[in-house]
């Protein structure tokens, strides 16, 4: 992510009212018009902050801090996503379900970036297309929950809602929402993003290096079934070298940042007016998505996100109706702007082949061309007999297969993957070549929310998806 010349207004809070200081529905400048309308709309999945003044103080602090991303980068991503929607690129979006402050270390970030880079090389070969790389990183600190509370041994406390809200430890102190965590989320996102930029532009992303890592992955007998594809990539690289390809020009790459736009106070405080265009951008990340639980048409999340210029995603689960999908497109992308809208489908392996076609057909019939990507994680979650929230690797793969089948059958574009993953050797998802079973889940179950593919399972998925892409 090379910095662009585009500046976003970073006028201090005094020059523009802090988010918390604006009365509901009041615009401070024409450019800000409507950005606070969400305040008077129904909002779900927001923390019960115990101290309103402390929340106002935190959002005022956030409003005065510099943007995390630049509007020009956001525009470039929109162009890239427009290409993916047309089948001229493929999106890989991946990272933790819930990032944590404790895990924002150099080593953990490096392993996650490395995993995404390795997957991207394999997918680039499979798709014969550029892969747009995007982390669920540098801001994925807030979680919607099924229940507001959690009960353990007769004690009930607020549910963990992500490090931006409260702590995971099961004590009243940790579980009480603390608005200063929003400020810590900003600073942790800033240092994570800084390191991602350094890794992806400073030589760590060198194609030759990433390919060597992939050769290491397929080197063991357990993963040798992926050797054929790795051998093909080897030969393609040798061919490029023989043709005089400039590998030094492939030492840097782009990686974009994304997270679920869940905490409205945080996202509003980081929404700024671009000095070039006088239009609002949410500068907390390049790409924001609206979750399955917060995509109500008349709700606060859709209203706020409809007003910013960023490319926006919406999760669509198995109960989504064609009418809802079309109404979301009308609200979030009234102009049908290329790259603006991404539908992230998360149907479940057993459901996607029935539930996805009516949505895709209705959207196509309306003349709309959003980017369609597949989240094969959230429709395939269950609790194992030993009590861990888990997923089966085979079902994750099967949902991806179903996604390609549906789009190929309809002649639409299967444009990308959205994966919960980590670069570590955790044991959270069942199966894969290591054949993690229920008993093994306890070995390294580290996620604070949903189970993630580990490093090896992530690469396996990339090799399997590359084969599916080659069939295109
Ligand atoms: O990441 C997604 C949701 O936050 C998560 O699946 C909700 O999980 P819960 O049902 O454990 O609250
Ligand atoms: C909460 C999530 O997903 P969904 O909104 O699809 O349930 C998530 O991506 O972690
Ligand atoms: Mn999740």
Short mmCIF file of N, CA, C and O in Angstrom, two decimals, residues 63-150:
data_model
loop_
_atom_site.label_atom_id
_atom_site.label_comp_id
_atom_site.label_asym_id
_atom_site.label_seq_id
_atom_site.Cartn_x
_atom_site.Cartn_y
_atom_site.Cartn_z
N UNK A 63 -11.95 11.16 16.98
CA UNK A 63 -12.25 12.12 15.91
C UNK A 63 -11.04 13.01 15.61
O UNK A 63 -10.94 13.57 14.52
N UNK A 64 -10.16 13.16 16.58
CA UNK A 64 -9.00 14.03 16.40
C UNK A 64 -7.78 13.28 15.87
O UNK A 64 -6.77 13.89 15.53
N UNK A 65 -7.86 11.96 15.79
CA UNK A 65 -6.70 11.18 15.36
C UNK A 65 -6.64 11.09 13.84
O UNK A 65 -7.67 11.16 13.16
N UNK A 66 -5.45 10.91 13.27
CA UNK A 66 -5.33 10.87 11.81
C UNK A 66 -6.00 9.63 11.21
O UNK A 66 -6.20 8.63 11.89
N UNK A 67 -6.32 9.70 9.92
CA UNK A 67 -6.91 8.54 9.25
C UNK A 67 -5.94 7.36 9.24
O UNK A 67 -4.73 7.57 9.20
N UNK A 68 -6.49 6.17 9.24
CA UNK A 68 -5.64 4.97 9.14
C UNK A 68 -5.34 4.63 7.69
O UNK A 68 -4.33 4.02 7.39
N UNK A 69 -6.25 4.98 6.79
CA UNK A 69 -6.01 4.73 5.36
C UNK A 69 -6.31 6.03 4.62
O UNK A 69 -6.94 6.94 5.16
N UNK A 70 -5.88 6.07 3.36
CA UNK A 70 -6.04 7.28 2.57
C UNK A 70 -7.13 7.08 1.52
O UNK A 70 -7.28 5.98 0.96
N UNK A 71 -7.86 8.14 1.24
CA UNK A 71 -9.00 8.02 0.32
C UNK A 71 -8.56 7.50 -1.06
O UNK A 71 -9.29 6.74 -1.70
N UNK A 72 -7.38 7.90 -1.50
CA UNK A 72 -6.90 7.44 -2.80
C UNK A 72 -6.70 5.92 -2.84
O UNK A 72 -6.96 5.28 -3.86
N UNK A 73 -6.25 5.36 -1.73
CA UNK A 73 -6.10 3.90 -1.65
C UNK A 73 -7.46 3.22 -1.70
O UNK A 73 -7.62 2.16 -2.32
N UNK A 74 -8.42 3.84 -1.03
CA UNK A 74 -9.79 3.29 -1.01
C UNK A 74 -10.34 3.28 -2.44
O UNK A 74 -10.96 2.30 -2.89
N UNK A 75 -10.10 4.36 -3.18
CA UNK A 75 -10.56 4.43 -4.57
C UNK A 75 -9.89 3.36 -5.42
O UNK A 75 -10.51 2.76 -6.30
N UNK A 76 -8.58 3.15 -5.15
CA UNK A 76 -7.87 2.13 -5.93
C UNK A 76 -8.46 0.74 -5.66
O UNK A 76 -8.63 -0.06 -6.55
N UNK A 77 -8.79 0.49 -4.40
CA UNK A 77 -9.40 -0.80 -4.08
C UNK A 77 -10.74 -0.95 -4.81
O UNK A 77 -11.06 -2.02 -5.33
N UNK A 78 -11.52 0.14 -4.85
CA UNK A 78 -12.81 0.04 -5.55
C UNK A 78 -12.59 -0.38 -7.01
O UNK A 78 -13.31 -1.22 -7.55
N UNK A 79 -11.56 0.19 -7.64
CA UNK A 79 -11.24 -0.20 -9.03
C UNK A 79 -10.87 -1.68 -9.10
O UNK A 79 -11.26 -2.39 -10.02
N UNK A 80 -10.07 -2.14 -8.14
CA UNK A 80 -9.66 -3.56 -8.15
C UNK A 80 -10.87 -4.47 -8.00
O UNK A 80 -10.96 -5.52 -8.62
N UNK A 81 -11.79 -4.07 -7.11
CA UNK A 81 -12.97 -4.92 -6.88
C UNK A 81 -13.89 -4.89 -8.10
O UNK A 81 -14.56 -5.89 -8.40
N UNK A 82 -13.90 -3.77 -8.81
CA UNK A 82 -14.69 -3.72 -10.04
C UNK A 82 -14.14 -4.74 -11.04
O UNK A 82 -14.89 -5.42 -11.75
N UNK A 83 -12.81 -4.86 -11.07
CA UNK A 83 -12.20 -5.86 -11.97
C UNK A 83 -12.58 -7.27 -11.53
O UNK A 83 -12.90 -8.14 -12.35
N UNK A 84 -12.57 -7.50 -10.22
CA UNK A 84 -12.94 -8.84 -9.73
C UNK A 84 -14.40 -9.16 -10.09
O UNK A 84 -14.72 -10.29 -10.46
N UNK A 85 -15.27 -8.17 -9.99
CA UNK A 85 -16.68 -8.40 -10.31
C UNK A 85 -16.88 -8.79 -11.77
O UNK A 85 -17.82 -9.49 -12.12
N UNK A 86 -15.94 -8.33 -12.61
CA UNK A 86 -16.03 -8.66 -14.04
C UNK A 86 -15.28 -9.94 -14.40
O UNK A 86 -15.17 -10.29 -15.56
N UNK A 87 -14.68 -10.57 -13.40
CA UNK A 87 -13.91 -11.79 -13.70
C UNK A 87 -12.50 -11.49 -14.19
O UNK A 87 -11.84 -12.37 -14.74
N UNK A 88 -12.01 -10.27 -13.93
CA UNK A 88 -10.66 -9.92 -14.38
C UNK A 88 -9.66 -9.91 -13.22
O UNK A 88 -8.51 -9.53 -13.39
N UNK A 89 -10.11 -10.25 -12.04
CA UNK A 89 -9.26 -10.39 -10.85
C UNK A 89 -10.02 -11.29 -9.89
O UNK A 89 -11.19 -11.63 -10.13
N UNK A 90 -9.36 -11.70 -8.81
CA UNK A 90 -10.00 -12.57 -7.81
C UNK A 90 -9.63 -12.02 -6.44
O UNK A 90 -8.47 -11.66 -6.20
N UNK A 91 -10.60 -11.94 -5.55
CA UNK A 91 -10.36 -11.37 -4.21
C UNK A 91 -10.08 -12.47 -3.20
O UNK A 91 -10.82 -13.45 -3.12
N UNK A 92 -9.01 -12.29 -2.42
CA UNK A 92 -8.77 -13.16 -1.26
C UNK A 92 -8.79 -12.28 -0.02
O UNK A 92 -7.94 -11.39 0.14
N UNK A 93 -9.77 -12.51 0.83
CA UNK A 93 -9.93 -11.73 2.07
C UNK A 93 -9.77 -12.72 3.23
O UNK A 93 -10.53 -13.69 3.30
N UNK A 94 -8.80 -12.48 4.11
CA UNK A 94 -8.61 -13.47 5.17
C UNK A 94 -7.97 -12.90 6.42
O UNK A 94 -7.24 -11.91 6.38
N UNK A 95 -8.29 -13.53 7.53
CA UNK A 95 -7.69 -13.15 8.81
C UNK A 95 -8.54 -13.70 9.94
O UNK A 95 -9.46 -14.49 9.72
N UNK A 96 -8.23 -13.25 11.15
CA UNK A 96 -8.91 -13.75 12.33
C UNK A 96 -10.41 -13.48 12.32
O UNK A 96 -10.85 -12.49 11.74
N UNK A 97 -11.14 -14.31 13.06
CA UNK A 97 -12.54 -13.96 13.37
C UNK A 97 -12.51 -12.71 14.24
O UNK A 97 -13.18 -11.72 13.95
N UNK A 98 -11.72 -12.78 15.32
CA UNK A 98 -11.58 -11.65 16.24
C UNK A 98 -10.10 -11.41 16.47
O UNK A 98 -9.43 -12.24 17.11
N UNK A 99 -9.57 -10.32 15.93
CA UNK A 99 -8.18 -9.97 16.27
C UNK A 99 -8.12 -9.60 17.75
O UNK A 99 -9.12 -9.10 18.30
N UNK A 100 -6.98 -9.78 18.36
CA UNK A 100 -6.83 -9.36 19.76
C UNK A 100 -5.64 -8.41 19.89
O UNK A 100 -4.71 -8.44 19.08
N UNK A 101 -5.70 -7.58 20.93
CA UNK A 101 -4.58 -6.66 21.18
C UNK A 101 -3.32 -7.48 21.49
O UNK A 101 -2.22 -7.15 21.04
N UNK A 102 -3.49 -8.55 22.26
CA UNK A 102 -2.32 -9.33 22.69
C UNK A 102 -1.62 -9.98 21.51
O UNK A 102 -0.41 -10.19 21.53
N UNK A 103 -2.38 -10.30 20.47
CA UNK A 103 -1.79 -11.01 19.34
C UNK A 103 -1.33 -10.06 18.23
O UNK A 103 -0.96 -10.52 17.15
N UNK A 104 -1.33 -8.77 18.49
CA UNK A 104 -0.83 -7.82 17.48
C UNK A 104 0.69 -7.71 17.62
O UNK A 104 1.24 -6.61 17.74
N UNK A 105 1.35 -8.85 17.58
CA UNK A 105 2.81 -8.88 17.70
C UNK A 105 3.42 -9.02 16.31
O UNK A 105 2.75 -9.49 15.37
N UNK A 106 4.69 -8.68 16.19
CA UNK A 106 5.36 -8.76 14.89
C UNK A 106 5.28 -10.19 14.35
O UNK A 106 4.97 -10.41 13.18
N UNK A 107 5.55 -11.18 15.20
CA UNK A 107 5.59 -12.56 14.73
C UNK A 107 4.21 -13.04 14.27
O UNK A 107 4.08 -13.66 13.21
N UNK A 108 3.19 -12.73 15.05
CA UNK A 108 1.84 -13.21 14.69
C UNK A 108 1.34 -12.52 13.42
O UNK A 108 0.74 -13.16 12.55
N UNK A 109 1.61 -11.23 13.29
CA UNK A 109 1.17 -10.51 12.09
C UNK A 109 1.94 -11.04 10.87
O UNK A 109 1.36 -11.28 9.81
N UNK A 110 3.25 -11.26 11.06
CA UNK A 110 4.05 -11.79 9.95
C UNK A 110 3.53 -13.14 9.48
O UNK A 110 3.38 -13.38 8.28
N UNK A 111 3.16 -14.01 10.40
CA UNK A 111 2.68 -15.33 10.00
C UNK A 111 1.33 -15.24 9.27
O UNK A 111 1.08 -15.99 8.33
N UNK A 112 0.49 -14.30 9.70
CA UNK A 112 -0.81 -14.15 9.01
C UNK A 112 -0.61 -13.58 7.60
O UNK A 112 -1.21 -14.06 6.64
N UNK A 113 0.25 -12.55 7.50
CA UNK A 113 0.51 -11.96 6.18
C UNK A 113 1.13 -13.01 5.26
O UNK A 113 0.74 -13.16 4.10
N UNK A 114 2.06 -13.78 5.82
CA UNK A 114 2.74 -14.82 5.03
C UNK A 114 1.71 -15.83 4.50
O UNK A 114 1.75 -16.23 3.33
N UNK A 115 0.78 -16.23 5.35
CA UNK A 115 -0.24 -17.21 4.94
C UNK A 115 -1.08 -16.65 3.79
O UNK A 115 -1.32 -17.35 2.79
N UNK A 116 -1.50 -15.40 3.91
CA UNK A 116 -2.32 -14.80 2.85
C UNK A 116 -1.49 -14.68 1.56
O UNK A 116 -1.99 -14.98 0.47
N UNK A 117 -0.22 -14.29 1.67
CA UNK A 117 0.62 -14.17 0.48
C UNK A 117 0.80 -15.52 -0.20
O UNK A 117 0.75 -15.64 -1.43
N UNK A 118 1.03 -16.55 0.61
CA UNK A 118 1.22 -17.90 0.03
C UNK A 118 -0.06 -18.35 -0.68
O UNK A 118 0.00 -18.90 -1.79
N UNK A 119 -1.20 -18.16 -0.04
CA UNK A 119 -2.47 -18.54 -0.67
C UNK A 119 -2.65 -17.77 -1.98
O UNK A 119 -3.11 -18.32 -2.99
N UNK A 120 -2.30 -16.48 -1.95
CA UNK A 120 -2.55 -15.63 -3.12
C UNK A 120 -1.74 -16.10 -4.32
O UNK A 120 -2.23 -16.07 -5.46
N UNK A 121 -0.51 -16.55 -4.09
CA UNK A 121 0.31 -17.01 -5.23
C UNK A 121 -0.34 -18.24 -5.87
O UNK A 121 -0.45 -18.34 -7.10
N UNK A 122 -0.80 -19.14 -5.04
CA UNK A 122 -1.43 -20.37 -5.56
C UNK A 122 -2.71 -20.02 -6.32
O UNK A 122 -2.97 -20.54 -7.41
N UNK A 123 -3.49 -19.11 -5.76
CA UNK A 123 -4.75 -18.72 -6.42
C UNK A 123 -4.48 -17.93 -7.70
O UNK A 123 -5.22 -18.06 -8.68
N UNK A 124 -3.42 -17.14 -7.71
CA UNK A 124 -3.07 -16.38 -8.93
C UNK A 124 -2.80 -17.36 -10.06
O UNK A 124 -3.27 -17.17 -11.20
N UNK A 125 -2.06 -18.43 -9.72
CA UNK A 125 -1.76 -19.43 -10.76
C UNK A 125 -3.04 -20.13 -11.20
O UNK A 125 -3.32 -20.27 -12.39
N UNK A 126 -3.86 -20.54 -10.21
CA UNK A 126 -5.08 -21.27 -10.54
C UNK A 126 -6.03 -20.44 -11.38
O UNK A 126 -6.65 -20.93 -12.32
N UNK A 127 -6.15 -19.17 -11.04
CA UNK A 127 -7.12 -18.31 -11.72
C UNK A 127 -6.56 -17.69 -12.99
O UNK A 127 -7.31 -17.21 -13.83
N UNK A 128 -5.22 -17.69 -13.12
CA UNK A 128 -4.54 -16.92 -14.18
C UNK A 128 -5.05 -15.47 -14.14
O UNK A 128 -5.32 -14.87 -15.18
N UNK A 129 -5.19 -14.97 -12.94
CA UNK A 129 -5.70 -13.61 -12.75
C UNK A 129 -4.96 -12.97 -11.59
O UNK A 129 -4.48 -13.67 -10.69
N UNK A 130 -4.89 -11.63 -11.56
CA UNK A 130 -4.36 -10.97 -10.37
C UNK A 130 -5.24 -11.27 -9.17
O UNK A 130 -6.47 -11.31 -9.31
N UNK A 131 -4.64 -11.49 -8.02
CA UNK A 131 -5.40 -11.71 -6.80
C UNK A 131 -5.31 -10.45 -5.94
O UNK A 131 -4.21 -9.98 -5.62
N UNK A 132 -6.45 -9.91 -5.59
CA UNK A 132 -6.52 -8.74 -4.72
C UNK A 132 -6.45 -9.27 -3.29
O UNK A 132 -7.27 -10.08 -2.88
N UNK A 133 -5.44 -8.81 -2.54
CA UNK A 133 -5.22 -9.35 -1.19
C UNK A 133 -5.78 -8.38 -0.16
O UNK A 133 -5.46 -7.20 -0.17
N UNK A 134 -6.59 -8.93 0.74
CA UNK A 134 -7.22 -8.09 1.76
C UNK A 134 -7.22 -8.84 3.09
O UNK A 134 -7.63 -9.99 3.15
N UNK A 135 -6.72 -8.17 4.13
CA UNK A 135 -6.74 -8.79 5.46
C UNK A 135 -8.05 -8.51 6.17
O UNK A 135 -8.58 -7.41 6.08
N UNK A 136 -8.57 -9.52 6.89
CA UNK A 136 -9.50 -9.24 7.99
C UNK A 136 -8.56 -8.86 9.11
O UNK A 136 -8.31 -9.62 10.04
N UNK A 137 -7.93 -7.74 8.97
CA UNK A 137 -6.80 -7.38 9.83
C UNK A 137 -6.78 -5.88 10.04
O UNK A 137 -7.31 -5.13 9.23
N UNK A 138 -6.08 -5.48 11.11
CA UNK A 138 -5.88 -4.06 11.42
C UNK A 138 -7.21 -3.37 11.68
O UNK A 138 -7.50 -2.31 11.12
N UNK A 139 -8.07 -4.00 12.51
CA UNK A 139 -9.34 -3.36 12.86
C UNK A 139 -10.47 -4.33 13.15
O UNK A 139 -11.57 -3.89 13.51
N UNK A 140 -10.20 -5.64 13.05
CA UNK A 140 -11.27 -6.64 13.25
C UNK A 140 -11.37 -6.96 14.75
O UNK A 140 -11.06 -8.07 15.19
N UNK A 141 -11.78 -5.96 15.51
CA UNK A 141 -11.73 -6.06 16.98
C UNK A 141 -13.12 -6.08 17.63
O UNK A 141 -13.21 -5.92 18.85
N UNK A 142 -14.19 -6.20 16.85
CA UNK A 142 -15.53 -6.15 17.46
C UNK A 142 -16.38 -7.28 16.91
O UNK A 142 -16.35 -7.55 15.71
N UNK A 143 -17.15 -7.92 17.78
CA UNK A 143 -17.94 -9.08 17.39
C UNK A 143 -19.41 -8.93 17.72
O UNK A 143 -19.77 -8.56 18.84
N UNK A 144 -20.28 -9.28 16.75
CA UNK A 144 -21.69 -9.47 17.08
C UNK A 144 -21.83 -10.81 17.79
O UNK A 144 -21.06 -11.72 17.52
N UNK A 145 -22.77 -10.92 18.71
CA UNK A 145 -22.92 -12.20 19.43
C UNK A 145 -24.37 -12.68 19.38
O UNK A 145 -25.29 -11.87 19.29
N UNK A 146 -24.54 -13.99 19.50
CA UNK A 146 -25.89 -14.57 19.52
C UNK A 146 -26.60 -14.18 20.80
O UNK A 146 -27.82 -14.05 20.84
N UNK A 147 -25.83 -14.04 21.89
CA UNK A 147 -26.43 -13.73 23.17
C UNK A 147 -25.67 -12.56 23.80
O UNK A 147 -24.44 -12.47 23.67
N UNK A 148 -26.41 -11.70 24.52
CA UNK A 148 -25.76 -10.56 25.19
C UNK A 148 -24.94 -11.00 26.39
O UNK A 148 -24.05 -10.28 26.83
N UNK A 149 -25.29 -12.18 26.93
CA UNK A 149 -24.66 -12.64 28.18
C UNK A 149 -24.01 -14.00 27.99
O UNK A 149 -24.31 -14.73 27.04
N UNK A 150 -23.16 -14.32 28.95
CA UNK A 150 -22.59 -15.67 29.01
C UNK A 150 -22.70 -16.14 30.46
O UNK A 150 -22.41 -15.37 31.38
#
